[in-house]
PDB file of C-alpha atoms (C1' of nucleotides) in Angstrom:
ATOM      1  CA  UNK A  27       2.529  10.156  11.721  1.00 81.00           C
ATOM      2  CA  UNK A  28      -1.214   9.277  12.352  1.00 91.00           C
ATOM      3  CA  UNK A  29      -2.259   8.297  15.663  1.00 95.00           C
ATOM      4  CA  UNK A  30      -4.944   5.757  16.663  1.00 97.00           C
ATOM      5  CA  UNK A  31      -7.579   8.770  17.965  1.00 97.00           C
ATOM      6  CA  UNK A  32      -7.387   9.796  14.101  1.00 96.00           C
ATOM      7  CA  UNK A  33      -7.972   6.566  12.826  1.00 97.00           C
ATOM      8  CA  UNK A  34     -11.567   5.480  15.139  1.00 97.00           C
ATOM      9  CA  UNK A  35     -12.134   9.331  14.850  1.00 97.00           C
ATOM     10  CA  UNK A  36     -12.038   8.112  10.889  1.00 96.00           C
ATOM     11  CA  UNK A  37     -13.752   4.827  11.502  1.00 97.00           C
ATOM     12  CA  UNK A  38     -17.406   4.848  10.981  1.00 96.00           C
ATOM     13  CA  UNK A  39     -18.605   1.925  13.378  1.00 97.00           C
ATOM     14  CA  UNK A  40     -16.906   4.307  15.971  1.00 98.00           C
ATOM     15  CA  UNK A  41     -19.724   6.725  15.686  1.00 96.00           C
ATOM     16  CA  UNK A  42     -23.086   4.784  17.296  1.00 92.00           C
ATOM     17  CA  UNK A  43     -21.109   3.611  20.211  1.00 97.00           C
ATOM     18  CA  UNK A  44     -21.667   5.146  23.673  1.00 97.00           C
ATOM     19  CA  UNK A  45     -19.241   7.112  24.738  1.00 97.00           C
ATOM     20  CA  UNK A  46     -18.002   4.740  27.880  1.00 97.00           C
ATOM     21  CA  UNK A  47     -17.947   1.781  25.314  1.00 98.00           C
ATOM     22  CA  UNK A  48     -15.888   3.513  22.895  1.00 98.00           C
ATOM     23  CA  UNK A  49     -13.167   4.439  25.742  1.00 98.00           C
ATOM     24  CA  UNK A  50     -13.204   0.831  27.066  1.00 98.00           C
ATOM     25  CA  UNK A  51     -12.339  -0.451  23.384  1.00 98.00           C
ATOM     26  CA  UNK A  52      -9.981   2.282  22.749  1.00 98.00           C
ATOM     27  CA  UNK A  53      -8.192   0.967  25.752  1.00 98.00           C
ATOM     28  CA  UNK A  54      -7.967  -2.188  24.961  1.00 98.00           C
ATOM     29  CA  UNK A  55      -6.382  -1.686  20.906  1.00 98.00           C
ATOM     30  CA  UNK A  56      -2.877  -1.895  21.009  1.00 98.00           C
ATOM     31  CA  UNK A  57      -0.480   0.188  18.193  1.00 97.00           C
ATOM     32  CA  UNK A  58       2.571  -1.309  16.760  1.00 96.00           C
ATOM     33  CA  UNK A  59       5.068   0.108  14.399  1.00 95.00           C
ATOM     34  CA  UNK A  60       6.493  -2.074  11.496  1.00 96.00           C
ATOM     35  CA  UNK A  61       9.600  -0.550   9.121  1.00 94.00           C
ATOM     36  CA  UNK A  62       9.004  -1.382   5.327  1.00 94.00           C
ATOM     37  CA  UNK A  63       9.371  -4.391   4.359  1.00 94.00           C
ATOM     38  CA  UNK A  64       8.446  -6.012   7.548  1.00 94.00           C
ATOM     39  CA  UNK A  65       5.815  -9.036   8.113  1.00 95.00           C
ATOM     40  CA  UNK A  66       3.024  -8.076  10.168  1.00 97.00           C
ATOM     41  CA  UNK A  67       1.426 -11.506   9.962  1.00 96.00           C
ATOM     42  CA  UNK A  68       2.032 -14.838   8.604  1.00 95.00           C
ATOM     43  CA  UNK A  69       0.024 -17.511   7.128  1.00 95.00           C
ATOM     44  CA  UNK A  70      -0.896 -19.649   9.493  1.00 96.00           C
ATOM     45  CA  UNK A  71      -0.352 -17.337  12.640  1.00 97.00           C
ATOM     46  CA  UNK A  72      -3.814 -17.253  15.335  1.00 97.00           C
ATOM     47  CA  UNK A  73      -6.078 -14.235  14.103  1.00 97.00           C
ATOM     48  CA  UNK A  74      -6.121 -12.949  17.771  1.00 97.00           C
ATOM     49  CA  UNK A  75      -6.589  -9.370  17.143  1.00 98.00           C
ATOM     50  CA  UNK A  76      -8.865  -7.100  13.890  1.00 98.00           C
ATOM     51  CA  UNK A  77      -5.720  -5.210  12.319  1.00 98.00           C
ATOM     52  CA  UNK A  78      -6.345  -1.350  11.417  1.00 98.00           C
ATOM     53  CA  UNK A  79      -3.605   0.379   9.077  1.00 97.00           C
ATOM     54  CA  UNK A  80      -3.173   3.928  10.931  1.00 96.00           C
ATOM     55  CA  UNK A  81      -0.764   4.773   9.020  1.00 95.00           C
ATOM     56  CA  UNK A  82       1.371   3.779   6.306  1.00 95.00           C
ATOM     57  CA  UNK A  83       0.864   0.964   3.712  1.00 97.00           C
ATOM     58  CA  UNK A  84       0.047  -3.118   3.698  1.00 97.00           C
ATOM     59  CA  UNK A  85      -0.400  -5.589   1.451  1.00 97.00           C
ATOM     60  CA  UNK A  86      -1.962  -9.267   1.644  1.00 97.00           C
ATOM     61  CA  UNK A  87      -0.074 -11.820  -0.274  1.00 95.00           C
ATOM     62  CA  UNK A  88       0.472 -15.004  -0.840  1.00 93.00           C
ATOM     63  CA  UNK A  89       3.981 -16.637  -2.284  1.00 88.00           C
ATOM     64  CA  UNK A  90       3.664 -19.042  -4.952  1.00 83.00           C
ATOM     65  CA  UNK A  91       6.154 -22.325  -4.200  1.00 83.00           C
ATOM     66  CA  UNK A  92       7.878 -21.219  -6.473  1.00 81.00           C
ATOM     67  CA  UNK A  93       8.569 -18.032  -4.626  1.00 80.00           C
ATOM     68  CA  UNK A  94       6.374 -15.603  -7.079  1.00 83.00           C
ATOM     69  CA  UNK A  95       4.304 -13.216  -5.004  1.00 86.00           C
ATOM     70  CA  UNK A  96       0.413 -12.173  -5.607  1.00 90.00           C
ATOM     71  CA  UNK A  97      -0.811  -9.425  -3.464  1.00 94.00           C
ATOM     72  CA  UNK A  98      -4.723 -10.121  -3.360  1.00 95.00           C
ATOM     73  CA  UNK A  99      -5.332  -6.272  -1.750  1.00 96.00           C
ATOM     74  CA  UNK A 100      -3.547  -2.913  -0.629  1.00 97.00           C
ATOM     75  CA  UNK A 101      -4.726  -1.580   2.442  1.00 97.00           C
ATOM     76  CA  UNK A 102      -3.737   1.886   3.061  1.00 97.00           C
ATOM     77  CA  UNK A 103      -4.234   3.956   5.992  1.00 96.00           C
ATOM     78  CA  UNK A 104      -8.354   4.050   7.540  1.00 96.00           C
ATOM     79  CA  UNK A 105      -8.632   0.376   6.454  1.00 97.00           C
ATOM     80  CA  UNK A 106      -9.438  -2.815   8.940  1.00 98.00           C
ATOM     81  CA  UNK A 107      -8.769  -5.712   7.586  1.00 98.00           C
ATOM     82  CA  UNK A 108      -8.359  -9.467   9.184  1.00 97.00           C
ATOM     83  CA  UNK A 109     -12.418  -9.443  10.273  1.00 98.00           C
ATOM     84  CA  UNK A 110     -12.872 -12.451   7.642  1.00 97.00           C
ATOM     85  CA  UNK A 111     -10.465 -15.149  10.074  1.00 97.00           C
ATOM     86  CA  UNK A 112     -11.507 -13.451  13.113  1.00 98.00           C
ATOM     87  CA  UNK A 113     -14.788 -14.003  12.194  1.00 97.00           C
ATOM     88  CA  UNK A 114     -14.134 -18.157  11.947  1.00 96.00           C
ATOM     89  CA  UNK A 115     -11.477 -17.887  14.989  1.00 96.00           C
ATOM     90  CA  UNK A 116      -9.224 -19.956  12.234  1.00 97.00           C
ATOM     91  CA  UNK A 117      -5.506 -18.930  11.370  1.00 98.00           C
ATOM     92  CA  UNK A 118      -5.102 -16.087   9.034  1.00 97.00           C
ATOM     93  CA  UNK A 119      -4.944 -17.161   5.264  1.00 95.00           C
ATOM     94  CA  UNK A 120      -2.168 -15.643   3.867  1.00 96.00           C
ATOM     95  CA  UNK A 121       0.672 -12.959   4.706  1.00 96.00           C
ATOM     96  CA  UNK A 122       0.629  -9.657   5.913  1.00 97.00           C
ATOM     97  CA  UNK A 123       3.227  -7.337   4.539  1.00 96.00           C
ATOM     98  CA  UNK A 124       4.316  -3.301   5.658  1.00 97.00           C
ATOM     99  CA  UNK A 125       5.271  -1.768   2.145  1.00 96.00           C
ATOM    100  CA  UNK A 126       6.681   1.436   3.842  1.00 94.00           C
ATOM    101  CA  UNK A 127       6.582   2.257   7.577  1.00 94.00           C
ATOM    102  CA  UNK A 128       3.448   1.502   9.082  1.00 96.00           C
ATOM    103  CA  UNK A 129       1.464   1.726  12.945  1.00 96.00           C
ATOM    104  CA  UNK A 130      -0.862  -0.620  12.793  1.00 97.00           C
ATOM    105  CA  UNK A 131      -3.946  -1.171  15.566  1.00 98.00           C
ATOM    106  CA  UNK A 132      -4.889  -4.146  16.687  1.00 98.00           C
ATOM    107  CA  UNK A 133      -8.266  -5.100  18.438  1.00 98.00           C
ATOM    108  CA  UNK A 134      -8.381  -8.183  20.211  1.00 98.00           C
ATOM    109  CA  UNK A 135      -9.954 -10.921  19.654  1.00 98.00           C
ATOM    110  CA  UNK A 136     -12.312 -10.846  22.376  1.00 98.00           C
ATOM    111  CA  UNK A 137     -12.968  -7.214  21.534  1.00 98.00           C
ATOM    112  CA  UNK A 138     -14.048  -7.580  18.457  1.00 98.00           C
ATOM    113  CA  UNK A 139     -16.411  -9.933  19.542  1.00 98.00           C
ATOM    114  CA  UNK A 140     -18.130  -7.864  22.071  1.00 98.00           C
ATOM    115  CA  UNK A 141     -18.564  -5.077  19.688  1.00 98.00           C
ATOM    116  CA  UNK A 142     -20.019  -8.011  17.818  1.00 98.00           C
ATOM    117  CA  UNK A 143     -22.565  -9.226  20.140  1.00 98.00           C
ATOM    118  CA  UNK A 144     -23.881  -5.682  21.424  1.00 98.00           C
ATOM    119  CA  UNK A 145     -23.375  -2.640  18.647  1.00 98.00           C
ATOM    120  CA  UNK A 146     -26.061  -2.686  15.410  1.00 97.00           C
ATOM    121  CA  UNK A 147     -23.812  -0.200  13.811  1.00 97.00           C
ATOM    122  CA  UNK A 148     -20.344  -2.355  14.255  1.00 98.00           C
ATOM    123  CA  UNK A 149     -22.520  -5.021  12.356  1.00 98.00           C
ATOM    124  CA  UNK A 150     -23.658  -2.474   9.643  1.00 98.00           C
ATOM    125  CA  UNK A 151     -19.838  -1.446   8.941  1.00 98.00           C
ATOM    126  CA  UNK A 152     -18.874  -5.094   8.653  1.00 98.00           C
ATOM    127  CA  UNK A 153     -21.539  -6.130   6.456  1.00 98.00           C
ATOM    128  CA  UNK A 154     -20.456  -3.045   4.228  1.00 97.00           C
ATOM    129  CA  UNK A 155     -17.443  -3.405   4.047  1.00 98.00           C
ATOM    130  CA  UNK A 156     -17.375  -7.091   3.711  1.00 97.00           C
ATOM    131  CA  UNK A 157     -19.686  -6.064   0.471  1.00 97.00           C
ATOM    132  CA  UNK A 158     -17.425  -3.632  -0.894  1.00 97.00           C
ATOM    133  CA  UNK A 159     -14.619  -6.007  -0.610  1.00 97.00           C
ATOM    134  CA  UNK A 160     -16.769  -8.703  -2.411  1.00 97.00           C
ATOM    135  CA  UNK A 161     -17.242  -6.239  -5.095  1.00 96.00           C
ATOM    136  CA  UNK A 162     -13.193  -5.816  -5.175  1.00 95.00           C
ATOM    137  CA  UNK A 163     -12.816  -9.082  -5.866  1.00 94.00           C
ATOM    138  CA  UNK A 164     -15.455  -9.869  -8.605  1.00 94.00           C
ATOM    139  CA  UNK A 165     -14.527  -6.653 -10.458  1.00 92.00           C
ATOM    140  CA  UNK A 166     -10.996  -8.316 -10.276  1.00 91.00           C
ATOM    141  CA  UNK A 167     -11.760 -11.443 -11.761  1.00 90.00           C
ATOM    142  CA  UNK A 168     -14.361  -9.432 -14.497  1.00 91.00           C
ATOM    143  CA  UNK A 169     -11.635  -7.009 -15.492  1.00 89.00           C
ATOM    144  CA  UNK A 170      -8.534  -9.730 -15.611  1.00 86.00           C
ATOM    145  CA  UNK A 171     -10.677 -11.468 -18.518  1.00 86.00           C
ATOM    146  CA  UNK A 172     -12.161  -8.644 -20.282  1.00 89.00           C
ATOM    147  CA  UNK A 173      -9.695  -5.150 -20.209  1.00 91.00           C
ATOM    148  CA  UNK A 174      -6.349  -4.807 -21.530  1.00 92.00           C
ATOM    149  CA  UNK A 175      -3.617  -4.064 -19.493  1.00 92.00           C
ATOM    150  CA  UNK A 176      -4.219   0.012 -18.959  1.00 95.00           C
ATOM    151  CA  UNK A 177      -7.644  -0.202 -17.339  1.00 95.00           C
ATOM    152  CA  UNK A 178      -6.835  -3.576 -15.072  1.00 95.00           C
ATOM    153  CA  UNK A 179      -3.631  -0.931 -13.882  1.00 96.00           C
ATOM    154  CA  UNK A 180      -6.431   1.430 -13.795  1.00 97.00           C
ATOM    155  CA  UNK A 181      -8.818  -0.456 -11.506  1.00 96.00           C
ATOM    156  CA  UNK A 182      -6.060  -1.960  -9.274  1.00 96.00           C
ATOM    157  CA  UNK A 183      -4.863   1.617  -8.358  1.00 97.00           C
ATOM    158  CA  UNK A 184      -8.845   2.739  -7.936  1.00 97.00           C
ATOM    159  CA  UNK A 185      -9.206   0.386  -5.715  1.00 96.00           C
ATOM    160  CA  UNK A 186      -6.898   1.684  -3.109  1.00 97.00           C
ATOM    161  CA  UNK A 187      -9.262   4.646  -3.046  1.00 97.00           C
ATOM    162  CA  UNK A 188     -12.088   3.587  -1.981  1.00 96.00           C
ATOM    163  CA  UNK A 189     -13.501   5.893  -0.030  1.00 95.00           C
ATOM    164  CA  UNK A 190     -15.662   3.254   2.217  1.00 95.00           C
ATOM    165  CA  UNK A 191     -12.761   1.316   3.208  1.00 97.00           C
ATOM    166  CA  UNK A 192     -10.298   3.639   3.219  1.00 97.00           C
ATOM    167  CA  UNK A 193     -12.213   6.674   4.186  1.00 94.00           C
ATOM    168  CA  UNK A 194      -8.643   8.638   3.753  1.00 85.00           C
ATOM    169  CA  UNK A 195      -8.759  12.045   2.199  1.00 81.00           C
ATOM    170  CA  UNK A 196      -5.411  11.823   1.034  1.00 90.00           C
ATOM    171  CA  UNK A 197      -5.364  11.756  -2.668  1.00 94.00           C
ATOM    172  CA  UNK A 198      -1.823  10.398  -3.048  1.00 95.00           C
ATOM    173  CA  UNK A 199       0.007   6.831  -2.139  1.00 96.00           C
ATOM    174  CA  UNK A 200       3.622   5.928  -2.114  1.00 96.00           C
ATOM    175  CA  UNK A 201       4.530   2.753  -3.793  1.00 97.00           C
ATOM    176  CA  UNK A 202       6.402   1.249  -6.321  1.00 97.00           C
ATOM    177  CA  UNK A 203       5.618   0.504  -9.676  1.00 98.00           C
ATOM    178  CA  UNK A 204       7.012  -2.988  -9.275  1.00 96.00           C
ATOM    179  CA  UNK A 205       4.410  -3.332  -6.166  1.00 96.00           C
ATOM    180  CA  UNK A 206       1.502  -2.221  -8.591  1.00 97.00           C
ATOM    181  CA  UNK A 207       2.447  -4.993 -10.190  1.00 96.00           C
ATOM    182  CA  UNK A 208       1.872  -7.545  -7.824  1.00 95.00           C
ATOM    183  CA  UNK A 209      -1.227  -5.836  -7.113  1.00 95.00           C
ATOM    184  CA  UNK A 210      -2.851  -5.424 -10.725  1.00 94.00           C
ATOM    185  CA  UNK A 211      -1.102  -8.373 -11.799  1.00 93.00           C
ATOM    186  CA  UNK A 212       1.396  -6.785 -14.473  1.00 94.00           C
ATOM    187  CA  UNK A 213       4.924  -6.556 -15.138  1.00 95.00           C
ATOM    188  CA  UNK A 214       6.762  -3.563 -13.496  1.00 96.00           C
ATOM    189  CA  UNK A 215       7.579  -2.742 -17.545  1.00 97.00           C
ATOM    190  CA  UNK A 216       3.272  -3.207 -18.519  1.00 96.00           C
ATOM    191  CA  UNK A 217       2.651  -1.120 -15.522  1.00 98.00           C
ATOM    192  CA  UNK A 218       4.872   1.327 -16.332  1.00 98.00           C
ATOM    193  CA  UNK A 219       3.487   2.226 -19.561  1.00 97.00           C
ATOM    194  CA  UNK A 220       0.348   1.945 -17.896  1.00 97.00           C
ATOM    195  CA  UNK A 221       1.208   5.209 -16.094  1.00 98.00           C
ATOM    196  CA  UNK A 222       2.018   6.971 -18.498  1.00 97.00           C
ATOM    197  CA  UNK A 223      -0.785   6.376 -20.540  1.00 97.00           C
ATOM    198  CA  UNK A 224      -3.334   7.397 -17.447  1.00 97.00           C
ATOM    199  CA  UNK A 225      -0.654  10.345 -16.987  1.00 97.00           C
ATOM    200  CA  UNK A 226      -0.998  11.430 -20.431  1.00 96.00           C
ATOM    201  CA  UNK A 227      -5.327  10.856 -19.938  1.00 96.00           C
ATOM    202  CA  UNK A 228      -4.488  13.602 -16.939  1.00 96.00           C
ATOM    203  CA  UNK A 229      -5.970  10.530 -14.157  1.00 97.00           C
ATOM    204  CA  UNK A 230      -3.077  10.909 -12.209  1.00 97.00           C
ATOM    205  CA  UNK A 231       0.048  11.742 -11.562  1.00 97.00           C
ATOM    206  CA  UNK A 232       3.406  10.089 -11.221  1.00 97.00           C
ATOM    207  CA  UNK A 233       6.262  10.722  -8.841  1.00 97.00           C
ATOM    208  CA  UNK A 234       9.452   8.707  -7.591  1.00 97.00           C
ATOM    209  CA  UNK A 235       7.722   6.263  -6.012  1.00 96.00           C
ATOM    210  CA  UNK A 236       4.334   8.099  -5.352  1.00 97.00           C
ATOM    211  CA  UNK A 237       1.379   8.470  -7.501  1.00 98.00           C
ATOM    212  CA  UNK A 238      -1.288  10.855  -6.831  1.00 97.00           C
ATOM    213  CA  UNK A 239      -5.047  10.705  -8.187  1.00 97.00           C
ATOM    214  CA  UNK A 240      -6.512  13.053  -9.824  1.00 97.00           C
ATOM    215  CA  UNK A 241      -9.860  12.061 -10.992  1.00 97.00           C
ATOM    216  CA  UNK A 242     -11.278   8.653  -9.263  1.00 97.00           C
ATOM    217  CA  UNK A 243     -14.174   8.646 -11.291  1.00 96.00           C
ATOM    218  CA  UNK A 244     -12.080   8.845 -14.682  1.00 97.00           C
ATOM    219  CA  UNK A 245      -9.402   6.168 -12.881  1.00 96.00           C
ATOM    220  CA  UNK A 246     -12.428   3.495 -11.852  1.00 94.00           C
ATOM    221  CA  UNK A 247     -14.047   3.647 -15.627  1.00 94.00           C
ATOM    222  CA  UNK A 248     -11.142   4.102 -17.480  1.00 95.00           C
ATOM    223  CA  UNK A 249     -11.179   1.186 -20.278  1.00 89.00           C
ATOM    224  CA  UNK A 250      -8.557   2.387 -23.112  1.00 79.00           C
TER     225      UNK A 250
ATOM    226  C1'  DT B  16      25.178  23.715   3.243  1.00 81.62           C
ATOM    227  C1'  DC B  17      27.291  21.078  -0.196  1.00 81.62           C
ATOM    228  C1'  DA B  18      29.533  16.998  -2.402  1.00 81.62           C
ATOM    229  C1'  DT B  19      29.864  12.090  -2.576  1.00 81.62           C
ATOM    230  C1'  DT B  20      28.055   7.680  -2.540  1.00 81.62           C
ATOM    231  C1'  DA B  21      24.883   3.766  -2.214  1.00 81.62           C
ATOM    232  C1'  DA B  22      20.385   2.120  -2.773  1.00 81.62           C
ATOM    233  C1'  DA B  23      15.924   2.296  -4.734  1.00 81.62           C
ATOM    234  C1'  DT B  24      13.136   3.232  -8.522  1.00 81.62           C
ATOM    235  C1'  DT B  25      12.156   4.231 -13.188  1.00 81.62           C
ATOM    236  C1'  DG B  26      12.427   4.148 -18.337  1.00 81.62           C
ATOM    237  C1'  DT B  27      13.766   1.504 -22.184  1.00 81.62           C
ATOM    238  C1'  DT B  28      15.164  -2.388 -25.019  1.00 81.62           C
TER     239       DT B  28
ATOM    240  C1'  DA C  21      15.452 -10.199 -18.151  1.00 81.62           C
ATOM    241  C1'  DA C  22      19.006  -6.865 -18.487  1.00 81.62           C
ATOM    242  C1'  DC C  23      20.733  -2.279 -18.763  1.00 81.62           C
ATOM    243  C1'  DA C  24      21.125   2.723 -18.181  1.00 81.62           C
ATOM    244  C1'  DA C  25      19.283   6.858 -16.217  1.00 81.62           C
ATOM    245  C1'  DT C  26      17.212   9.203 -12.485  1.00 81.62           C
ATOM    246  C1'  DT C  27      15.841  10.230  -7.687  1.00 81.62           C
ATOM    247  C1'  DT C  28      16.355   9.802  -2.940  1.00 81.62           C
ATOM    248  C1'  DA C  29      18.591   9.205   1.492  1.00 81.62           C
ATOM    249  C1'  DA C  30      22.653   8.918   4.157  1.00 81.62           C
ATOM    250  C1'  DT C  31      27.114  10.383   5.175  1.00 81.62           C
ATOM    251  C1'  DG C  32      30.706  13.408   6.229  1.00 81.62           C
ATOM    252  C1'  DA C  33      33.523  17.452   5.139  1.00 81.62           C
TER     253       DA C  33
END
DNA sequence: TCATTAAATTGTT
DNA sequence: AACAATTTAATGA
């Protein structure tokens, strides 16, 4: 299992800080462990703390009234996430889900507010990444009105990868088919065949309960 | 180490 | 949604 120094020594907002700073927030992240299936936070809860996913996987969701669940992103290990109600100081939006074990980092509050207030490049990170997150979420709203089934399966998994939010080298992530689901929007049965077809297209490649990337590239602008 | 079983996941209708 | 097949993990001989 990961440990924290792997995920900052991952995390590029960690490299412009002076060396002092860096210890003194370092210090002051604490690491939890959460078994699958576990909530890491709730709708509603304070956002006291930035959450970082050192390892494992998470998902944001929400849960209809009717108890149907939408999972709005997957956050696998090297992602932050949480910086948007920290940011207002307002209770976090929806809940916070571990889909398999995961340690997860959390920066506090104040923390995240000094980095805030004194490092250009902490700034720079957020600003990206709150971009690339933007981009996410308009590509998800283009692709749910305009591709079939295959390529919004396509796009959901891509997104997992991205290499500036998840700067993760590892090519492969463990989850269920009936998870990608929730995530791309699909039936476990439309996301099945899904697979297959990127299978078959040589994208990827599917396991019991794992699917590995091949080609990223291919995966992102696949459209049927 | 191997066999048995339960649980999770997948493939199909 | 329901069913059958497959894979994994856990258990104990």
């Amino acid at each position: 299992m990961r440990s924290l120094d792997d995920m900052l020594a991952l995390s590029s907002w960690t490299r412009e800080l002076p060396a002092d700073q860096l210890n003194q927030v370092r210090a002051a992240i604490a690491v939890r462990d959460f078994t699958a299936g576990t909530c890491i936070c709730r709708k509603g809860d304070p956002a006291s703390a930035w959450l970082g996913v050192i390892d494992g996987l998470v998902k944001i969701h929400s849960l209809s009234p009717a108890g149907k669940s939408v999972t709005f992103a997957g956050i696998p290990a090297g992602g932050w996430f949480a910086e948007g109600s920290v940011l207002r100081g307002r209770p976090f939006m929806y809940d916070t889900v571990a889909l398999r074990d995961s340690r997860i980092a959390l920066m506090p509050e104040a923390t995240f507010h000094w980095l805030l207030d004194t490092s250009i490049g902490f700034n720079r990170f957020l600003l990206k990444q709150l971009n690339e997150r933007l981009g996410q979420f308009i590509g998800m709203v283009e692709h749910d009105r305009l591709l079939n089934p295959e390529a919004r399966v396509a796009r959901s998994l891509a997104a997992l990868f991205n290499p500036y939010l998840y700067p993760d080298s590892d090519p492969q992530v463990q989850i269920s088919q009936e998870e990608l689901g929730y995530l791309a929007g699909a039936s476990r049965q439309r996301v099945n065949r899904a697979l297959q077809v990127l299978g078959k297209a040589g994208l990827i490649k599917i396991d019991y309960g794992l699917v590995t990337v091949l080609d990223l590239d291919g995966l992102q602008k696949f459209s049927g």
